[in-house]
mmCIF file of N, CA and C in Angstrom:
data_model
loop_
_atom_site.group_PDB
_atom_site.id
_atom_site.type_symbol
_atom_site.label_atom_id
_atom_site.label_comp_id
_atom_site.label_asym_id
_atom_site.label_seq_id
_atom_site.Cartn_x
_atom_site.Cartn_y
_atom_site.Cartn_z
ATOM 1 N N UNK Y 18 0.842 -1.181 0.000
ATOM 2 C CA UNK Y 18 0.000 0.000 0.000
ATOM 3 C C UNK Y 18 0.886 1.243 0.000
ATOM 4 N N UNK Y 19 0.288 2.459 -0.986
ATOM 5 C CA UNK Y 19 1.488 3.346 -1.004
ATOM 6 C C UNK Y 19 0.989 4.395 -0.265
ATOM 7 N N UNK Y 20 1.053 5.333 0.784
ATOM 8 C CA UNK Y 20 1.014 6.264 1.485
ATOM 9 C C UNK Y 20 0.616 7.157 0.830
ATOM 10 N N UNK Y 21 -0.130 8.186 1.350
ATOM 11 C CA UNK Y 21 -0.918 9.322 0.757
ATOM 12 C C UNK Y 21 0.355 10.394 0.981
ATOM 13 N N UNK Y 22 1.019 10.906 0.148
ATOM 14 C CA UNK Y 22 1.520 12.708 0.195
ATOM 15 C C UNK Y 22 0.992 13.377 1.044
ATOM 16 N N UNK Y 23 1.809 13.909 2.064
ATOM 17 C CA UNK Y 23 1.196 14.832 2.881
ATOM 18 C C UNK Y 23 0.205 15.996 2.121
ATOM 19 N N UNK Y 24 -0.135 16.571 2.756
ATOM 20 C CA UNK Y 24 -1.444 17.594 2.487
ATOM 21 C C UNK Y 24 -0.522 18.551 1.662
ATOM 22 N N UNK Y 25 0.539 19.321 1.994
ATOM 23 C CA UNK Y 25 1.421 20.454 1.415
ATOM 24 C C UNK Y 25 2.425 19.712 0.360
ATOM 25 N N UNK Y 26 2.400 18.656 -0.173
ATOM 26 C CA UNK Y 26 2.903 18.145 -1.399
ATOM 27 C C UNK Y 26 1.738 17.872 -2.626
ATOM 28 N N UNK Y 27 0.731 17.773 -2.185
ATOM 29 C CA UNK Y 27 -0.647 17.278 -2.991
ATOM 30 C C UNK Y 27 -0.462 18.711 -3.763
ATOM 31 N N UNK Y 28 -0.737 18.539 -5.006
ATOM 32 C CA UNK Y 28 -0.859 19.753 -6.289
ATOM 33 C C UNK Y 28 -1.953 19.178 -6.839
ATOM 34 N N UNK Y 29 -3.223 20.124 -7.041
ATOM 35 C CA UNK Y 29 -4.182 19.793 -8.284
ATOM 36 C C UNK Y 29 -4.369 21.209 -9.034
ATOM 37 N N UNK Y 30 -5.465 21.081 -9.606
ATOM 38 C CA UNK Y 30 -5.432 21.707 -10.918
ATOM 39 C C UNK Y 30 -6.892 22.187 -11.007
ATOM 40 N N UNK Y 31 -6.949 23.537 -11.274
ATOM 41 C CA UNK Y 31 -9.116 23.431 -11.336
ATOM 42 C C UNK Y 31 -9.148 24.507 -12.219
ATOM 43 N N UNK Y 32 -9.994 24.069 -13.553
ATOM 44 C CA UNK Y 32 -10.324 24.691 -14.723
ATOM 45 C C UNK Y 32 -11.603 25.641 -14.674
ATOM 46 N N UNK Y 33 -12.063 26.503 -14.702
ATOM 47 C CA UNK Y 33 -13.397 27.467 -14.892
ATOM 48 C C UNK Y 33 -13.159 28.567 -15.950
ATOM 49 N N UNK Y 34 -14.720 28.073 -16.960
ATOM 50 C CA UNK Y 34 -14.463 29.803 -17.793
ATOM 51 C C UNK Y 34 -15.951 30.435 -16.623
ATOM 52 N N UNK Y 35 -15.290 31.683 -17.013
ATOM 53 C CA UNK Y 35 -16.059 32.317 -16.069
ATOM 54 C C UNK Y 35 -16.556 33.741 -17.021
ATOM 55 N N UNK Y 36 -17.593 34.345 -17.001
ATOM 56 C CA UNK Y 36 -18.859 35.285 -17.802
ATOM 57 C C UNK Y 36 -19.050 36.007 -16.824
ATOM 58 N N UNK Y 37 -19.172 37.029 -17.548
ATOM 59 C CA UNK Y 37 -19.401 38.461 -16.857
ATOM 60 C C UNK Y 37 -20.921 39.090 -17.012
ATOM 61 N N UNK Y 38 -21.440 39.409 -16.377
ATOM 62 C CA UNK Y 38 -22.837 39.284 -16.249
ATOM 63 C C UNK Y 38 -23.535 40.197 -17.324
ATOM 64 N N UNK Y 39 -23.330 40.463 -18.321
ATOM 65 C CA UNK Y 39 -23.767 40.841 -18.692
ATOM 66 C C UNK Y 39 -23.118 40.633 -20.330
ATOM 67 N N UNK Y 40 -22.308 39.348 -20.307
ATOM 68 C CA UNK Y 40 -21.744 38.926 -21.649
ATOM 69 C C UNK Y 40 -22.828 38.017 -22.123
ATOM 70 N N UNK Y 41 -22.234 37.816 -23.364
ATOM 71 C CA UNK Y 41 -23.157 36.474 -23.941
ATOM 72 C C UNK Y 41 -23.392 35.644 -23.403
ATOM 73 N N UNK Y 42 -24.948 34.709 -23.532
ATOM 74 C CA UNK Y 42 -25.095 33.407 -23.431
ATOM 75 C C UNK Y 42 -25.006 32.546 -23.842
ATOM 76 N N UNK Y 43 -24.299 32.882 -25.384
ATOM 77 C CA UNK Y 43 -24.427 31.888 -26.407
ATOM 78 C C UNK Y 43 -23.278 30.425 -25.782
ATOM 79 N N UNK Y 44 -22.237 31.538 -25.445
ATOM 80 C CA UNK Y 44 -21.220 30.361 -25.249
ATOM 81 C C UNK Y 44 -21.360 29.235 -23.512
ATOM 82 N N UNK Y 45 -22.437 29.311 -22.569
ATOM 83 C CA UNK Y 45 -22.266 29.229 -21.902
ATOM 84 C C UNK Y 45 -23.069 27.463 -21.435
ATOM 85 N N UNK Y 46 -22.217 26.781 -21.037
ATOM 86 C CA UNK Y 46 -23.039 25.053 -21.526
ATOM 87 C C UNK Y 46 -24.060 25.132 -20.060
ATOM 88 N N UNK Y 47 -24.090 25.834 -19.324
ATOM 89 C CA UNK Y 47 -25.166 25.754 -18.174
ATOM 90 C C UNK Y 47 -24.824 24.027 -17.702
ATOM 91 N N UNK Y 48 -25.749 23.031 -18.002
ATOM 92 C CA UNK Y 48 -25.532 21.522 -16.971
ATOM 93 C C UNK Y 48 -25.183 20.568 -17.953
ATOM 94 N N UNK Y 49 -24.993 20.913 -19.048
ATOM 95 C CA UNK Y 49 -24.230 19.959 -20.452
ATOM 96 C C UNK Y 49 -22.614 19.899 -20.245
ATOM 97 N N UNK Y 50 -22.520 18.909 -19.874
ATOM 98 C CA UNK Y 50 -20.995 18.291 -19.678
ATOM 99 C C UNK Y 50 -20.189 18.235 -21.459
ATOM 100 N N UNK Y 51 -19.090 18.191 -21.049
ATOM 101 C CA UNK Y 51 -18.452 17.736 -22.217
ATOM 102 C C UNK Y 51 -17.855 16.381 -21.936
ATOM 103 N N UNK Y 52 -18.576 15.319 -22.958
ATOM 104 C CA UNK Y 52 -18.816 13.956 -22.464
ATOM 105 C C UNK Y 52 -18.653 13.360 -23.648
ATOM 106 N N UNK Y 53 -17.855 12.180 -23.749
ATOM 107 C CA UNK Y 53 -17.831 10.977 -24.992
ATOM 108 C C UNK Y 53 -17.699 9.564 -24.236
ATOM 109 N N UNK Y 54 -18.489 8.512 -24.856
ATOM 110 C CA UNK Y 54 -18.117 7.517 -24.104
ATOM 111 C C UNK Y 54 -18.205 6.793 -25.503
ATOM 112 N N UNK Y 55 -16.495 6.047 -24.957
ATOM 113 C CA UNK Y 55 -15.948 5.249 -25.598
ATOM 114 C C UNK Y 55 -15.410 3.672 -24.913
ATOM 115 N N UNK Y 56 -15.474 2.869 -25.197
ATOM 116 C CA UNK Y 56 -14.948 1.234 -24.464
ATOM 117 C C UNK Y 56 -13.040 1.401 -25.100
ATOM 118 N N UNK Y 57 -12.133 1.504 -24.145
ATOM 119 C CA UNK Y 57 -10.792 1.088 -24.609
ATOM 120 C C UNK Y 57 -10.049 -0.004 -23.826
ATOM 121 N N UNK Y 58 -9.362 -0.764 -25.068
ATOM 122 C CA UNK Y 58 -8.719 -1.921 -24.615
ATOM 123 C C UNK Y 58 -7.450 -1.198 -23.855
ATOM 124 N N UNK Y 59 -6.578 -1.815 -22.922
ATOM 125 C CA UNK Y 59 -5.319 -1.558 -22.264
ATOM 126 C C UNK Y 59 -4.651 -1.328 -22.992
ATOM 127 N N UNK Y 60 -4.019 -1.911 -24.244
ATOM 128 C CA UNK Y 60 -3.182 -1.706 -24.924
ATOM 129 C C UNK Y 60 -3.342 0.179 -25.465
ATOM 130 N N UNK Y 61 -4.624 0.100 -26.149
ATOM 131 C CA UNK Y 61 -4.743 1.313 -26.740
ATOM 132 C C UNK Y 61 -4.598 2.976 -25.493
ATOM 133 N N UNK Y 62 -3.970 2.786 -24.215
ATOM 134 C CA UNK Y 62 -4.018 3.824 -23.508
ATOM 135 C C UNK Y 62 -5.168 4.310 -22.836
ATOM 136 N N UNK Y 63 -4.775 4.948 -22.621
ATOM 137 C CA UNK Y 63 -6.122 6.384 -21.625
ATOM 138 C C UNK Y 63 -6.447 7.556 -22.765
ATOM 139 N N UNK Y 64 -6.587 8.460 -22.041
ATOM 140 C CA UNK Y 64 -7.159 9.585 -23.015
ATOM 141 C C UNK Y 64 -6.581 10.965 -22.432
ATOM 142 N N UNK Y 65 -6.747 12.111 -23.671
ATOM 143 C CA UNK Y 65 -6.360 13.496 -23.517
ATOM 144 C C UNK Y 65 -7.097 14.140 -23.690
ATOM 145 N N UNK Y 66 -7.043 15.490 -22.617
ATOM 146 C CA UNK Y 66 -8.093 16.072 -22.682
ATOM 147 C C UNK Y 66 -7.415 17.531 -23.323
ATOM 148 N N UNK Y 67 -7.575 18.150 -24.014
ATOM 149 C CA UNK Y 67 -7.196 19.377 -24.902
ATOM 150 C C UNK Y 67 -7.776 20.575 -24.295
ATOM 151 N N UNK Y 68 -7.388 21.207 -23.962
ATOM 152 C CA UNK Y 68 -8.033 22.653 -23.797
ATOM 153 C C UNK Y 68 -6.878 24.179 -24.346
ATOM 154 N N UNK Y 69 -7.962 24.403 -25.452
ATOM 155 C CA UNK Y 69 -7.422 25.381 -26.222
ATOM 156 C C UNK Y 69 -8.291 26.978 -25.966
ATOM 157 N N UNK Y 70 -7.340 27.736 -25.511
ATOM 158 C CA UNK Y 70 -7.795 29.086 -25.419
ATOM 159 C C UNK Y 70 -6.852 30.363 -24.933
ATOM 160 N N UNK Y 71 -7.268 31.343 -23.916
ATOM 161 C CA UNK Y 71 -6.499 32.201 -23.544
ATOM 162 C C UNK Y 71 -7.010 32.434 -22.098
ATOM 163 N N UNK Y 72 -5.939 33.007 -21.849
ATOM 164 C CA UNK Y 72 -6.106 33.712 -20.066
ATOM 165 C C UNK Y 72 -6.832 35.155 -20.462
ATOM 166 N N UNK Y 73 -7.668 35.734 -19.662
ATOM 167 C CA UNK Y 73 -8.392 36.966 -20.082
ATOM 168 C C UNK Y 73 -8.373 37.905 -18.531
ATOM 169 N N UNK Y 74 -8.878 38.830 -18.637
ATOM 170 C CA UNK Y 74 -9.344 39.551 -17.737
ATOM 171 C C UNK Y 74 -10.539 39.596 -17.579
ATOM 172 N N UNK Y 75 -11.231 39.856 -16.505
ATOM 173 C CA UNK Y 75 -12.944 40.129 -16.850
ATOM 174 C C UNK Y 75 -12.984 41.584 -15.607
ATOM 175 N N UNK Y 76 -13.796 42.240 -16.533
ATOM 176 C CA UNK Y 76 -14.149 43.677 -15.452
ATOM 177 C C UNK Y 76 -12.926 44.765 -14.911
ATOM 178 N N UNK Y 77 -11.726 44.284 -15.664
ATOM 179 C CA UNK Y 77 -10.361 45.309 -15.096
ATOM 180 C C UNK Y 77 -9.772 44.437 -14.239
ATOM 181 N N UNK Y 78 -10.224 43.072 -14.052
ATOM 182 C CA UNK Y 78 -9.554 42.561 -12.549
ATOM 183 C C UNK Y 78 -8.392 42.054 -13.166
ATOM 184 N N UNK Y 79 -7.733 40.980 -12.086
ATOM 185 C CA UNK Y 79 -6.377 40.615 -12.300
ATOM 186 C C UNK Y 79 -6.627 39.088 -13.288
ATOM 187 N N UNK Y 80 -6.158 38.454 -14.185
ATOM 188 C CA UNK Y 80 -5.920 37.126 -14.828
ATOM 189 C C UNK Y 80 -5.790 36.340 -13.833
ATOM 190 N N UNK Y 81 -4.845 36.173 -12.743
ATOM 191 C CA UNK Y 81 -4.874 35.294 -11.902
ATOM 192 C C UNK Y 81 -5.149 35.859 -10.490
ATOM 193 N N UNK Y 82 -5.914 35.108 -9.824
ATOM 194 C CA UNK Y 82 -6.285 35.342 -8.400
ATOM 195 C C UNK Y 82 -5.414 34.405 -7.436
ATOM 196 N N UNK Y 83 -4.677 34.179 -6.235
ATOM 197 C CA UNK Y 83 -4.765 33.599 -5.295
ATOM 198 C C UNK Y 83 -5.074 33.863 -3.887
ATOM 199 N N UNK Y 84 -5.039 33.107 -2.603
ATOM 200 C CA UNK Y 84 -5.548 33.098 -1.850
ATOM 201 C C UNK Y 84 -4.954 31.937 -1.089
ATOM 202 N N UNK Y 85 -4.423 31.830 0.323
ATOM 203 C CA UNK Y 85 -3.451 31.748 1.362
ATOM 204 C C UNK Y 85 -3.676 31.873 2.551
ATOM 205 N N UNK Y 86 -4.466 30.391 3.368
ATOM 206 C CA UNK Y 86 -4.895 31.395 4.202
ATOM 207 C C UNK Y 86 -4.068 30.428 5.561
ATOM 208 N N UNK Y 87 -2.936 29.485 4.893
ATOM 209 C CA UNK Y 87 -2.282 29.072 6.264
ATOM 210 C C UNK Y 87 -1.076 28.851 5.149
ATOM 211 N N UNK Y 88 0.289 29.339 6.490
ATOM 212 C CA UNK Y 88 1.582 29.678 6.298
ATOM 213 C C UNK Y 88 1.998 28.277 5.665
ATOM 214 N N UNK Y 89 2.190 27.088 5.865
ATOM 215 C CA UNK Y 89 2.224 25.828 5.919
ATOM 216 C C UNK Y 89 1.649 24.912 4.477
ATOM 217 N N UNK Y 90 0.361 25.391 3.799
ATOM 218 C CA UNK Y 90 0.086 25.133 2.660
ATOM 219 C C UNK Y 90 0.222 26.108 1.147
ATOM 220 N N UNK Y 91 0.264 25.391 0.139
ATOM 221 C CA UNK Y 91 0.484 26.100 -0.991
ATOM 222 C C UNK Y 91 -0.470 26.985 -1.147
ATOM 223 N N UNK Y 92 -0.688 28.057 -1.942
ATOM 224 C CA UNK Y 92 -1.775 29.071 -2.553
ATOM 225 C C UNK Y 92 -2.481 28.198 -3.432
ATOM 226 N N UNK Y 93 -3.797 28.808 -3.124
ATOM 227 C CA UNK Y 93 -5.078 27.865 -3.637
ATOM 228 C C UNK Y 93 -5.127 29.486 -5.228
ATOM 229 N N UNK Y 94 -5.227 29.225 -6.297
ATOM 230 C CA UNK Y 94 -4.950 30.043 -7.357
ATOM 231 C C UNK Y 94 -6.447 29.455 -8.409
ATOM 232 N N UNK Y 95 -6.990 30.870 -8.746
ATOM 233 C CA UNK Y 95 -7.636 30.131 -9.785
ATOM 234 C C UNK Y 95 -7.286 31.506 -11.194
ATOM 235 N N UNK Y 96 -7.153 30.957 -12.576
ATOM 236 C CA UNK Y 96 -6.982 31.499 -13.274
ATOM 237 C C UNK Y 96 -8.397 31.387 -14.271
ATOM 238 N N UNK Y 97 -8.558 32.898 -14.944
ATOM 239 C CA UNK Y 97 -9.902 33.050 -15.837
ATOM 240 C C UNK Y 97 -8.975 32.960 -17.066
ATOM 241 N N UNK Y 98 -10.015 31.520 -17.934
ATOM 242 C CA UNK Y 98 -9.835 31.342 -19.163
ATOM 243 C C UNK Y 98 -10.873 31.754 -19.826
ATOM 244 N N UNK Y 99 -10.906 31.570 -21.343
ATOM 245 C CA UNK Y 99 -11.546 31.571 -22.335
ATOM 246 C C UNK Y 99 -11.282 30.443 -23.361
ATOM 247 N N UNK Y 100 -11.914 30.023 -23.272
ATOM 248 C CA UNK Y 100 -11.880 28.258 -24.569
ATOM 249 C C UNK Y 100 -12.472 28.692 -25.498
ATOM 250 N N UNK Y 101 -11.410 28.338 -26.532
ATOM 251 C CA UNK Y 101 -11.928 28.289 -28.026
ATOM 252 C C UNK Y 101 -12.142 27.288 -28.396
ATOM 253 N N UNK Y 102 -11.672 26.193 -28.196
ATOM 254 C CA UNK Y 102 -11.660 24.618 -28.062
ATOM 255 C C UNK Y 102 -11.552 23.589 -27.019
ATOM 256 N N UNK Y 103 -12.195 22.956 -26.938
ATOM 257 C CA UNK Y 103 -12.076 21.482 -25.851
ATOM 258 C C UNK Y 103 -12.377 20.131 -26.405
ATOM 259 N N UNK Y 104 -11.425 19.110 -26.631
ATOM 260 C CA UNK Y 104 -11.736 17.999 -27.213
ATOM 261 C C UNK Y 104 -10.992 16.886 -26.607
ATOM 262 N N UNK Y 105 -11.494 15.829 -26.397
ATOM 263 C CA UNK Y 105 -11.265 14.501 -26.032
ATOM 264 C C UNK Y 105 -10.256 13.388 -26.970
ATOM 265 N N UNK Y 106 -9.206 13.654 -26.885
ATOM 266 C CA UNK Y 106 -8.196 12.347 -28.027
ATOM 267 C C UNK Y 106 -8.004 11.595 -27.068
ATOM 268 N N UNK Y 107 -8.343 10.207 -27.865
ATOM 269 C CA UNK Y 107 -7.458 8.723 -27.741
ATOM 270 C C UNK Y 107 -5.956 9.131 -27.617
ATOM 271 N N UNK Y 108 -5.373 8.305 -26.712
ATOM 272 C CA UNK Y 108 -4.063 8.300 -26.616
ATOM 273 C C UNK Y 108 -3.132 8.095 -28.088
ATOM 274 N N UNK Y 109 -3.787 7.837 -29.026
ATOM 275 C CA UNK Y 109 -3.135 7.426 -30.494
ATOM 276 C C UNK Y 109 -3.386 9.022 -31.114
ATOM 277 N N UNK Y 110 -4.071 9.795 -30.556
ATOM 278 C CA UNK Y 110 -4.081 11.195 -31.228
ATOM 279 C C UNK Y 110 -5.914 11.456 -31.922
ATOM 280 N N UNK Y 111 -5.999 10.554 -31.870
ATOM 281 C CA UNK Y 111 -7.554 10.584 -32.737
ATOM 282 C C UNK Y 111 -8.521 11.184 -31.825
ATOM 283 N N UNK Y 112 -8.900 12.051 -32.648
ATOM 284 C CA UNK Y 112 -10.280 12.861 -31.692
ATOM 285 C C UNK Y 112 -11.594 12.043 -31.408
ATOM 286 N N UNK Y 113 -11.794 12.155 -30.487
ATOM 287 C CA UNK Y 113 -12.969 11.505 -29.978
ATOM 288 C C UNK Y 113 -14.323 12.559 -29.961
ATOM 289 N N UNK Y 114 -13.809 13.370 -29.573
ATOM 290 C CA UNK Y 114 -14.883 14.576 -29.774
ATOM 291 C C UNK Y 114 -14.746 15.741 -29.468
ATOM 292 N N UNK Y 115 -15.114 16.868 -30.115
ATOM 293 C CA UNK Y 115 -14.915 18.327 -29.768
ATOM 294 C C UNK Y 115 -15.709 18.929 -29.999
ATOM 295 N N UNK Y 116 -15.408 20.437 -28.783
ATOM 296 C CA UNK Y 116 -16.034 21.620 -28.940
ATOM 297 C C UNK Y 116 -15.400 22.692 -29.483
ATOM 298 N N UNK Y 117 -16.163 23.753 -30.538
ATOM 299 C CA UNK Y 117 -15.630 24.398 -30.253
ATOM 300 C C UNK Y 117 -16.544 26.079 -30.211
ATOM 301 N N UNK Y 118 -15.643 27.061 -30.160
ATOM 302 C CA UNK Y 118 -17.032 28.279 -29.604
ATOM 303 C C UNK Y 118 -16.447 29.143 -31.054
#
């Protein structure tokens, strides 16, 4: 059994586009996931997830935010994107499925 990483070695990762209240709705998926289901053998790998876009500002604020609220753990950071694309490849490169805006 392999031991869990203490709490201040653990790194993750958290994606949000985020709209400004008074931008479009066109682009906005509300409770529609971006979802493909596919059956893969072992041999053929796992999968990639693509995310194509830019870092933005919204309202004058800053591109990246963080927040720190014990000496001891890393900064919890979230950055505002904009996706122009998001698509699902097979580990062989082949698209499984995409969005794009």
């Amino acid at each position: 059994m392999v031991a869990a990483a203490p709490l201040a070695e653990v790194q993750t990762v958290g994606v949000a586009t985020v709209f400004g209240r008074d931008g479009s709705r066109l682009l906005r998926r509300g409770a529609r996931a971006y979802e493909v289901v596919r059956k893969v053998t072992p041999e053929e790998g796992g999968f990639r997830l693509v995310l194509e876009g830019r870092f933005s500002s919204m309202d004058g604020q800053s591109v990246v935010r963080c927040t720190g609220q014990e000496p001891n753990r890393r900064p919890i950071c979230f950055a505002r994107v904009e996706f122009d694309r998001v698509a699902i490849e097979a580990a062989s490169g082949e698209v499984l499925e995409e969005w794009r805006n």
